């Protein structure tokens, strides 16, 4: 079974610091991810006698904290009695509220009651905007929640009295880092609604109850469990809440946690014992685990108090975790940023039919960074992943060429390496012409000397690099004179806020690291690529509600650029009177050739070109296919033709595409 790892461990409760009292499953909401199946019809309600016995034992044991939960605990008539009694004994008390119950006339008075007794509140709010919250909890929930949060602020919560909010992802991914999400929540709730709160708690949805049913009904259960298992973090075992927490159900029976309660898994050795019958002087039971426990131990961990490991991981770690563990294939991507089959030319598609299914399925890219005229070249694919483009390039450079691939994700490189011999045989080569390097892209110069390569390609990787300019300098250095950096990546129509750049889901989906396109072109020019050329671009369609809520009005584009290392290229298009004629001879483009979005040449037809284009066509691997008329003796000013089309007319030069 999937839980066998936990079952082999003798993990026991150390002490009981928190007693969590589940007052029943009656609730005014029916959230799709609810693990106790709470609703208005809930009939498992703690009665007065049981509540008094539970209270008596708690007053005797005196835990550090008592947490009252449900359902909606406010709907249990014994809640005020419990709070008043605990308050008199100065035992810290927390109520977990769904907020909207406090918007109902019968329960709205509890806001001031909670404030009088200094009750700490933990309130559910899946997202600081309406669309995501309502999709998870029901139409109108967000508006009601905002109304209650304002009343709580007026009563002193968030400013003296403690008010924490809880984030649950709406779908099948791990929550973003607690620190980054808290920043986002606080900013949006303050700016849009004037609401303040103390801290945000992020929780990983446990695959039980309604959420498990939804996973099964949508065929997501197996992949969700794989993601949790692949992200298992043994460090979390020291901090899991069940070591120091005890949950009590509406009848008084005890459980290691609220999730075990939902599954009916009572504390080992105490299956028929009520809380008031427990001798806590000798209470050290072995914790009972199940496959749902992977939710609490994935990534930075999850508990009723939020992440277990308080750390802000690096972009490297985010990327390795996302591509090596969380994603199982392209179907798990949440945006169209990393898939664009319509941009793949026919000469590449023919080769893709030969590439193994595993390489294709676990490869993530946003364009088609495979230019023409490659025979005999030495090529490097940075961020090669499972090696899809490396194998395409292997075929196109031929046996006399050579292809290198570098990637930091061990799981991806392992897949790439697995098929080297098979691909050599498929291509009919007597010797292999592909080598994979497991290392960070920032270490390019450890593996390649200056002026070593004819071509560097990259597919949706540049955005994942922190030191983009440093890597771009290394690429310029290792390219030969006349060499090219030809790559596809994601760009934004504006500069991203800092919090977005560390948002794990956005980083993993190639959006969080996207540069504002003008800033990228400025960077390229500083490095020496003075005339960056756009080959193609398309709008990245975002159909995932969570991602939409994160990015707001920012537009993202998948753009294929080509940057040339050619001595003499200027930072603007200047007119020297040059004429270019395409002579043909390129197998894949016999009658015309497209250099970039602004330069399309018909065979034998003279075309006016700027000085930079003249240098590109006469001093690179393209030189045998063009005749260039003119020199640089006379300058005629600015070249009037637009050599760099971008965002001015999206309807004519942008292809919209969605595959997710």
XYZ file of C-alpha atoms in Angstrom:
660
model
C 0.000 0.000 0.000
C 1.010 3.591 -0.547
C 1.092 4.222 3.218
C 3.654 1.457 3.853
C 6.451 3.987 4.489
C 4.606 5.402 7.479
C 3.532 2.004 8.762
C 7.195 0.957 9.021
C 7.885 3.922 11.290
C 7.190 3.835 15.012
C 6.108 7.466 15.294
C 4.414 8.296 18.594
C 2.785 11.212 20.281
C 5.293 13.121 22.363
C 2.824 15.146 24.430
C -0.629 16.641 23.989
C -0.303 20.400 23.598
C -3.500 20.970 21.605
C -6.894 19.373 22.032
C -9.095 19.825 18.982
C -12.810 19.399 19.692
C -14.943 18.630 16.661
C -18.427 19.773 17.680
C -20.141 18.060 14.757
C -20.730 18.129 11.019
C -23.499 20.709 10.808
C -22.499 23.635 8.578
C -24.160 26.343 6.502
C -21.806 25.513 3.592
C -21.053 22.374 1.571
C -17.517 22.945 0.261
C -16.293 20.552 -2.420
C -13.043 19.805 -0.544
C -14.655 19.249 2.896
C -13.169 16.187 4.580
C -15.968 15.727 7.148
C -18.814 16.049 4.614
C -20.406 18.875 6.604
C -23.705 20.484 5.553
C -26.951 21.943 6.889
C -28.222 18.369 7.184
C -25.324 17.287 9.412
C -26.747 15.328 12.356
C -23.570 14.286 14.198
C -23.728 17.003 16.875
C -22.007 16.961 20.281
C -24.684 17.071 22.987
C -24.543 18.904 26.303
C -23.579 15.909 28.440
C -20.654 14.994 26.177
C -19.532 18.625 25.958
C -19.455 18.922 29.756
C -17.463 15.675 30.157
C -14.954 16.785 27.495
C -14.669 20.181 29.208
C -14.126 18.576 32.617
C -11.199 16.513 31.302
C -9.644 19.472 29.499
C -9.788 21.611 32.638
C -7.973 18.782 34.432
C -5.297 18.246 31.752
C -4.866 21.976 30.948
C -3.410 21.765 27.395
C -1.714 24.810 25.922
C -4.505 25.296 23.408
C -8.063 24.157 22.782
C -9.365 24.378 19.240
C -13.091 24.254 18.477
C -13.971 23.107 15.008
C -16.675 21.381 12.945
C -18.555 21.760 10.505
C -19.336 25.224 11.638
C -18.715 25.059 15.414
C -20.863 28.178 15.837
C -23.915 26.032 14.996
C -23.426 23.889 18.100
C -25.395 25.411 21.046
C -22.698 24.309 23.501
C -20.023 26.557 21.954
C -20.623 29.582 24.251
C -20.505 27.407 27.366
C -17.203 25.857 26.343
C -15.627 29.220 25.521
C -16.769 30.880 28.754
C -15.482 27.996 30.880
C -12.125 27.828 29.104
C -11.741 31.605 29.276
C -12.266 31.601 33.054
C -9.428 29.075 33.397
C -7.238 31.173 31.073
C -6.865 28.333 28.569
C -6.142 29.692 25.095
C -9.043 28.984 22.771
C -9.307 29.011 18.997
C -12.412 28.775 16.843
C -12.119 27.664 13.215
C -14.817 29.540 11.313
C -16.001 29.551 7.717
C -16.888 33.279 8.171
C -20.245 33.122 6.368
C -21.973 31.507 9.341
C -21.322 34.763 11.205
C -23.262 36.577 8.492
C -26.428 34.718 9.529
C -28.772 36.505 11.944
C -28.770 33.646 14.471
C -24.974 33.690 14.835
C -23.796 37.240 14.050
C -23.803 38.132 17.786
C -20.928 35.676 18.271
C -18.480 38.173 16.731
C -18.638 40.383 19.823
C -18.823 37.316 22.077
C -15.555 36.014 20.606
C -13.945 39.429 21.040
C -14.975 39.690 24.720
C -13.317 36.366 25.475
C -10.223 37.057 23.293
C -10.904 33.961 21.210
C -8.395 33.445 18.424
C -10.112 32.998 15.058
C -8.897 30.933 12.111
C -11.063 31.742 9.111
C -11.327 29.980 5.760
C -10.787 32.139 2.669
C -9.513 30.167 -0.348
C -8.486 33.288 -2.262
C -8.574 37.099 -1.846
C -10.965 37.430 -4.801
C -14.441 36.194 -5.604
C -14.110 33.837 -8.553
C -11.823 31.262 -6.954
C -13.446 31.416 -3.513
C -16.965 31.002 -4.882
C -15.938 28.125 -7.151
C -14.694 26.219 -4.096
C -17.294 27.220 -1.516
C -20.420 28.362 -3.374
C -21.840 31.420 -5.115
C -21.831 34.547 -2.966
C -19.473 33.138 -0.315
C -16.716 35.651 -1.032
C -18.999 38.672 -0.712
C -20.378 37.387 2.597
C -16.855 36.582 3.824
C -15.683 40.123 3.105
C -18.687 41.506 4.967
C -17.871 39.395 8.041
C -14.147 40.192 7.885
C -14.967 43.904 8.016
C -17.134 43.312 11.099
C -14.327 41.317 12.691
C -11.889 44.164 12.017
C -14.368 46.582 13.616
C -14.453 44.297 16.684
C -10.652 44.463 17.006
C -9.655 41.343 15.061
C -6.504 41.764 13.011
C -5.540 44.686 15.226
C -5.038 43.357 18.754
C -7.188 40.221 18.583
C -5.704 37.438 16.469
C -7.315 36.699 13.103
C -5.659 34.199 10.768
C -6.891 33.159 7.328
C -6.629 29.734 5.688
C -5.789 29.079 2.025
C -6.694 25.784 0.355
C -5.715 25.313 -3.310
C -8.843 25.046 -5.442
C -7.536 22.160 -7.533
C -4.839 19.477 -7.570
C -1.589 21.307 -6.898
C 0.444 22.063 -3.810
C -0.077 25.497 -2.271
C 2.475 28.188 -2.959
C 4.876 29.185 -0.211
C 3.085 30.556 2.824
C 5.260 33.663 2.914
C 4.528 34.672 -0.673
C 0.804 33.945 -0.453
C 0.493 35.887 2.790
C 2.014 38.932 1.094
C -0.494 38.597 -1.747
C -3.502 38.156 0.566
C -2.557 41.089 2.780
C -1.973 43.433 -0.135
C -5.132 42.569 -2.047
C -7.469 42.499 0.958
C -6.058 45.776 2.279
C -5.996 47.589 -1.070
C -9.377 46.359 -2.314
C -11.436 46.031 0.865
C -9.535 47.720 3.696
C -9.265 44.389 5.552
C -6.346 43.416 7.796
C -5.438 40.081 9.405
C -2.472 38.600 11.274
C -1.148 35.667 9.274
C -2.036 33.246 6.501
C -2.134 29.480 6.940
C -1.648 27.330 3.839
C -2.962 23.778 3.831
C -2.500 20.913 1.386
C -5.854 19.347 0.575
C -6.102 15.891 2.093
C -7.393 13.205 -0.324
C -10.386 12.229 1.806
C -14.096 13.055 2.002
C -15.653 15.141 -0.763
C -12.262 16.102 -2.159
C -11.344 12.442 -2.675
C -14.673 11.805 -4.412
C -14.027 14.774 -6.706
C -10.515 13.502 -7.480
C -11.888 10.069 -8.389
C -14.790 11.443 -10.439
C -12.446 13.676 -12.447
C -9.799 10.926 -12.880
C -7.288 12.966 -10.886
C -6.867 10.745 -7.837
C -3.924 8.655 -9.045
C -1.954 11.660 -10.296
C -2.691 13.643 -7.132
C -1.397 10.822 -4.953
C 1.710 10.458 -7.139
C 2.375 14.171 -6.733
C 2.060 13.945 -2.955
C 4.315 10.873 -2.751
C 6.910 12.379 -5.099
C 7.033 15.503 -2.930
C 7.323 13.595 0.362
C 9.707 15.426 2.689
C 11.094 13.341 5.562
C 12.011 16.543 7.459
C 8.315 17.150 8.089
C 8.051 14.009 10.262
C 9.609 15.889 13.181
C 6.880 18.520 13.036
C 3.674 16.711 12.009
C 0.790 17.978 14.129
C -0.376 14.525 15.228
C 2.683 14.258 17.513
C 1.315 16.988 19.784
C -2.402 17.123 18.971
C -5.438 15.072 19.948
C -8.820 15.334 18.222
C -12.115 14.556 19.932
C -15.294 13.709 18.000
C -18.892 14.610 18.866
C -19.236 11.432 20.977
C -15.992 11.978 22.882
C -13.834 9.361 21.103
C -10.246 10.353 20.341
C -8.154 10.472 17.156
C -4.613 11.426 16.221
C -5.903 14.263 14.034
C -8.988 15.693 12.359
C -8.249 13.779 9.143
C -8.187 10.442 10.973
C -11.459 11.469 12.604
C -12.990 12.006 9.160
C -11.902 8.476 8.214
C -13.014 6.907 11.491
C -9.455 5.885 12.465
C -9.354 6.175 16.265
C -6.167 6.442 18.309
C -4.324 3.121 18.497
C -5.052 1.260 21.711
C -7.861 3.684 22.609
C -10.460 2.688 20.026
C -13.262 2.343 22.613
C -12.049 4.955 25.074
C -13.581 8.424 25.517
C -11.443 11.478 26.261
C -12.514 11.645 29.912
C -11.409 8.025 30.399
C -7.819 8.596 29.229
C -4.941 8.566 31.737
C -2.619 11.216 30.318
C 0.148 10.338 32.787
C 0.943 7.333 30.595
C -0.214 8.400 27.146
C 2.264 7.703 24.348
C 0.322 5.893 21.601
C 1.769 4.984 18.227
C 0.301 7.271 15.565
C -1.882 5.590 12.948
C -1.157 6.528 9.346
C -2.823 6.151 5.972
C -2.197 7.300 2.419
C -3.819 10.654 3.243
C -0.815 11.397 5.482
C 1.255 12.221 2.399
C -0.710 15.487 2.234
C 0.745 16.589 5.574
C 4.288 15.553 4.637
C 4.611 16.851 1.054
C 6.959 19.735 0.223
C 7.083 22.094 3.254
C 4.366 20.098 4.988
C 0.863 20.958 6.095
C -0.981 21.205 9.380
C -3.879 23.033 10.977
C -1.318 25.738 11.774
C 0.071 25.908 8.238
C 3.395 24.899 6.715
C 5.548 22.709 8.934
C 8.908 23.876 7.594
C 9.208 27.641 7.529
C 11.572 28.271 4.657
C 11.614 30.213 1.411
C 13.028 27.913 -1.259
C 15.190 29.066 -4.139
C 14.118 29.207 -7.770
C 16.389 26.212 -8.425
C 14.553 24.170 -5.804
C 11.139 25.316 -7.046
C 12.006 24.264 -10.597
C 13.555 20.922 -9.642
C 10.594 20.076 -7.422
C 7.991 21.183 -9.984
C 9.499 19.494 -13.042
C 11.111 16.563 -11.286
C 8.400 15.637 -8.788
C 5.114 17.537 -9.027
C 4.516 17.272 -12.782
C 4.021 13.781 -14.150
C 3.486 14.926 -17.753
C 2.308 17.775 -19.969
C -1.303 17.122 -18.964
C -0.454 18.338 -15.444
C 0.491 21.813 -16.657
C -2.010 24.509 -15.729
C -1.400 26.946 -18.621
C -0.580 26.811 -22.320
C 2.834 28.380 -21.696
C 4.698 25.097 -22.128
C 2.917 23.557 -25.097
C 2.552 24.896 -28.598
C 2.312 22.160 -31.241
C 0.953 24.582 -33.842
C 4.346 26.329 -33.948
C 6.301 23.160 -34.720
C 7.334 23.045 -38.416
C 6.791 19.948 -40.530
C 10.490 19.060 -40.750
C 10.563 18.831 -36.946
C 7.251 16.967 -36.660
C 8.625 14.220 -38.931
C 11.445 13.592 -36.455
C 9.152 13.775 -33.421
C 7.373 10.633 -34.637
C 10.629 8.748 -33.983
C 11.092 9.980 -30.418
C 10.012 7.711 -27.507
C 6.710 8.465 -25.816
C 8.260 8.991 -22.376
C 10.602 11.674 -23.719
C 7.674 13.458 -25.356
C 5.276 13.160 -22.418
C 7.680 14.562 -19.815
C 9.084 17.336 -21.981
C 7.901 20.903 -21.351
C 8.520 23.658 -23.907
C 6.846 26.809 -25.212
C 7.923 27.034 -28.858
C 10.008 25.418 -31.546
C 13.651 26.493 -31.124
C 14.948 24.547 -34.117
C 16.208 26.810 -36.915
C 17.302 25.787 -40.408
C 20.740 25.038 -41.901
C 22.170 22.834 -39.133
C 24.235 20.200 -40.938
C 27.553 19.596 -39.165
C 26.997 22.155 -36.393
C 27.963 21.923 -32.729
C 24.803 22.744 -30.791
C 23.896 23.179 -27.115
C 20.361 22.915 -25.725
C 20.191 24.671 -22.356
C 17.526 23.284 -20.045
C 17.196 20.249 -22.279
C 14.760 18.379 -20.005
C 14.104 14.872 -21.281
C 16.045 15.608 -24.466
C 13.254 15.983 -27.015
C 14.885 18.891 -28.859
C 18.350 17.344 -28.468
C 17.203 14.290 -30.404
C 15.541 16.449 -33.052
C 18.769 18.409 -33.397
C 20.775 15.180 -33.438
C 18.980 14.163 -36.613
C 19.291 17.602 -38.226
C 23.022 18.160 -37.538
C 23.815 14.693 -38.851
C 26.495 12.295 -37.754
C 29.204 14.893 -38.337
C 27.528 17.363 -35.988
C 27.209 17.139 -32.227
C 24.511 18.086 -29.708
C 24.925 18.820 -26.010
C 22.080 19.084 -23.533
C 22.329 20.529 -20.025
C 19.683 20.416 -17.288
C 19.672 20.596 -13.490
C 16.703 18.247 -12.924
C 17.998 14.747 -12.293
C 14.690 13.030 -13.104
C 14.580 14.675 -16.535
C 18.211 13.945 -17.410
C 17.670 10.329 -16.388
C 14.889 10.010 -18.970
C 17.031 11.694 -21.633
C 20.020 9.405 -21.034
C 17.845 6.326 -21.164
C 17.230 6.602 -24.911
C 20.625 7.652 -26.323
C 21.527 4.265 -27.825
C 18.013 3.717 -29.142
C 18.010 7.069 -30.954
C 21.477 6.475 -32.424
C 20.205 3.243 -33.967
C 16.986 4.860 -35.218
C 18.994 7.538 -37.011
C 21.371 4.947 -38.443
C 24.490 6.504 -36.894
C 27.633 4.478 -36.293
C 28.476 6.640 -33.295
C 26.434 8.751 -30.922
C 26.314 12.501 -31.396
C 24.453 13.521 -28.216
C 25.783 14.132 -24.707
C 23.737 15.126 -21.657
C 25.154 17.169 -18.763
C 23.526 17.187 -15.325
C 24.365 20.643 -13.985
C 23.022 24.135 -13.497
C 22.789 26.349 -16.570
C 24.701 28.995 -14.631
C 27.761 26.713 -14.932
C 28.017 26.710 -18.740
C 31.620 27.924 -18.765
C 32.678 24.909 -16.686
C 31.796 22.714 -19.670
C 32.496 24.861 -22.755
C 35.406 27.041 -23.757
C 34.975 30.395 -25.503
C 34.018 30.312 -29.200
C 33.183 26.592 -28.992
C 29.651 26.342 -30.365
C 27.813 27.241 -33.563
C 24.363 27.373 -32.064
C 22.692 27.500 -28.642
C 18.992 26.735 -28.350
C 16.552 26.813 -25.455
C 12.899 25.982 -25.044
C 10.970 27.759 -22.270
C 13.932 27.734 -19.860
C 15.386 31.243 -19.778
C 12.519 32.450 -17.562
C 13.511 29.844 -14.938
C 16.973 31.356 -14.460
C 17.591 33.878 -11.675
C 20.789 35.389 -13.105
C 19.503 35.828 -16.646
C 22.082 38.397 -17.694
C 24.944 36.297 -16.318
C 23.813 33.273 -18.317
C 23.301 35.387 -21.427
C 26.904 36.622 -21.118
C 28.126 33.026 -20.933
C 26.105 32.085 -24.009
C 27.622 34.997 -25.932
C 31.080 33.911 -24.818
C 30.817 30.239 -25.824
C 29.343 31.024 -29.247
C 31.667 31.301 -32.241
C 31.711 34.463 -34.331
C 28.685 34.128 -36.575
C 26.983 31.890 -34.014
C 23.397 32.184 -32.866
C 21.235 31.885 -29.767
C 17.845 30.717 -31.079
C 15.241 30.160 -28.381
C 11.636 30.318 -27.274
C 10.543 31.714 -23.945
C 7.760 33.465 -22.020
C 7.624 37.254 -21.727
C 5.222 39.688 -20.085
C 3.723 42.937 -21.304
C 4.929 44.655 -18.123
C 7.322 44.166 -15.195
C 6.117 41.620 -12.642
C 5.805 42.463 -8.921
C 8.498 40.917 -6.728
C 6.159 38.491 -4.917
C 5.131 36.938 -8.225
C 8.732 36.064 -9.076
C 8.881 33.573 -6.173
C 5.368 32.162 -6.440
C 6.124 28.411 -6.943
C 3.191 27.603 -9.228
C 3.854 30.681 -11.390
C 7.586 29.928 -11.522
C 6.922 26.285 -12.415
C 4.427 27.308 -15.105
C 7.108 29.597 -16.648
C 5.232 32.798 -15.772
C 6.828 33.955 -12.512
C 10.263 34.369 -14.091
C 9.037 36.067 -17.270
C 10.786 39.297 -18.143
C 9.085 42.378 -19.513
C 10.005 42.006 -23.186
C 11.633 45.438 -23.459
C 13.822 44.687 -20.441
C 14.968 41.467 -22.103
C 15.950 43.284 -25.295
C 17.861 45.882 -23.284
C 19.688 43.053 -21.505
C 20.537 41.328 -24.792
C 22.061 44.527 -26.150
C 24.176 45.050 -23.007
C 25.656 41.582 -23.474
C 26.531 42.114 -27.147
C 23.454 40.774 -28.974
C 22.744 44.257 -30.305
C 19.850 43.443 -32.637
C 17.481 40.852 -31.085
C 15.026 39.539 -33.679
C 11.547 38.129 -33.031
C 10.673 35.107 -35.148
C 7.175 34.421 -33.803
C 4.953 35.108 -30.836
C 1.615 34.068 -29.431
C -0.537 34.967 -26.463
C -0.375 32.459 -23.608
C -3.950 31.534 -22.803
C -4.543 30.955 -19.077
C -7.598 28.830 -18.374
C -6.819 27.840 -14.791
C -8.772 29.958 -12.277
C -6.017 29.893 -9.634
C -3.430 31.146 -12.121
C -5.809 33.802 -13.479
C -6.349 35.098 -9.981
C -2.603 35.329 -9.423
C -1.636 37.152 -12.628
C -4.556 39.578 -12.879
C -4.313 41.812 -15.958
C -0.774 40.855 -16.942
C -0.516 39.365 -20.440
C 2.084 36.730 -21.241
C 3.546 35.827 -24.629
C 5.498 32.897 -25.949
C 8.164 34.442 -28.184
C 10.851 32.868 -30.316
C 13.928 35.109 -30.555
C 17.129 34.809 -32.515
C 20.255 36.604 -31.297
C 23.335 36.706 -33.497
C 26.969 37.052 -32.455
C 28.238 38.982 -35.466
C 30.934 41.629 -35.272
C 29.758 45.001 -36.570
C 26.027 44.653 -35.787
C 24.638 47.948 -34.510
C 21.929 48.626 -31.908
C 19.585 50.055 -34.550
C 18.715 49.308 -38.162
C 20.765 51.607 -40.378
C 20.447 52.064 -44.141
C 23.569 51.443 -46.246
C 21.690 50.631 -49.448
C 22.051 46.837 -49.228
C 20.065 44.390 -51.336
C 19.618 40.704 -50.475
C 18.619 37.892 -52.852
C 17.703 34.438 -51.571
C 19.355 31.865 -53.833
C 17.532 28.829 -52.419
C 19.329 25.603 -51.606
C 17.730 25.059 -48.209
C 15.817 21.793 -48.440
C 13.058 22.797 -46.054
C 12.583 26.233 -47.713
C 13.156 25.785 -51.457
C 11.094 28.776 -52.662
C 11.294 31.246 -49.785
C 13.079 31.808 -46.504
C 11.909 33.540 -43.335
C 14.675 35.068 -41.263
C 12.380 36.585 -38.643
C 8.954 38.206 -38.337
C 10.033 41.219 -40.407
C 12.161 39.494 -43.062
C 10.677 37.068 -45.568
C 12.579 36.439 -48.802
C 11.187 34.917 -51.987
C 13.710 33.021 -54.094
C 15.495 35.266 -56.646
C 13.568 38.378 -55.575
C 15.764 41.354 -54.521
C 14.862 42.868 -51.156
C 16.083 46.051 -49.471
C 17.706 45.257 -46.126
C 19.414 47.152 -43.325
C 23.110 46.853 -42.554
C 22.544 44.460 -39.645
C 20.574 42.055 -41.825
C 23.299 42.247 -44.474
C 25.859 41.157 -41.877
C 23.654 38.318 -40.602
C 23.082 36.962 -44.108
C 26.719 37.253 -45.179
C 28.718 36.280 -42.071
C 26.795 33.348 -40.608
C 25.890 29.818 -41.697
C 23.261 31.411 -44.003
C 25.866 33.023 -46.254
C 25.882 30.300 -48.930
C 22.186 30.835 -49.554
C 22.174 34.611 -50.137
C 23.704 37.131 -52.490
C 24.315 40.494 -50.863
C 24.706 43.584 -53.012
C 26.257 46.688 -51.477
C 28.844 47.710 -48.910
C 29.151 49.997 -45.894
C 30.861 52.913 -47.631
C 27.767 55.157 -47.710
C 25.236 55.657 -44.935
C 21.698 56.764 -45.819
C 20.312 57.227 -42.309
C 17.692 55.292 -40.423
C 16.349 52.197 -42.163
C 12.634 52.883 -42.474
C 11.323 49.332 -42.620
C 10.271 47.989 -39.197
C 12.695 45.180 -38.331
C 11.197 44.320 -34.964
C 7.494 43.675 -34.759
C 6.066 43.006 -31.316
C 2.870 44.044 -29.652
C 1.517 46.813 -31.837
C -1.027 44.733 -33.710
C -1.863 41.541 -31.878
C -4.728 40.636 -34.177
C -2.451 40.302 -37.178
C 0.724 38.830 -35.771
C -0.282 36.930 -32.652
C -1.531 33.396 -32.663
C -3.782 32.499 -29.733
C -3.473 28.899 -28.619
C -4.597 26.824 -25.696
C -3.829 23.200 -24.938
C -4.600 23.012 -21.245
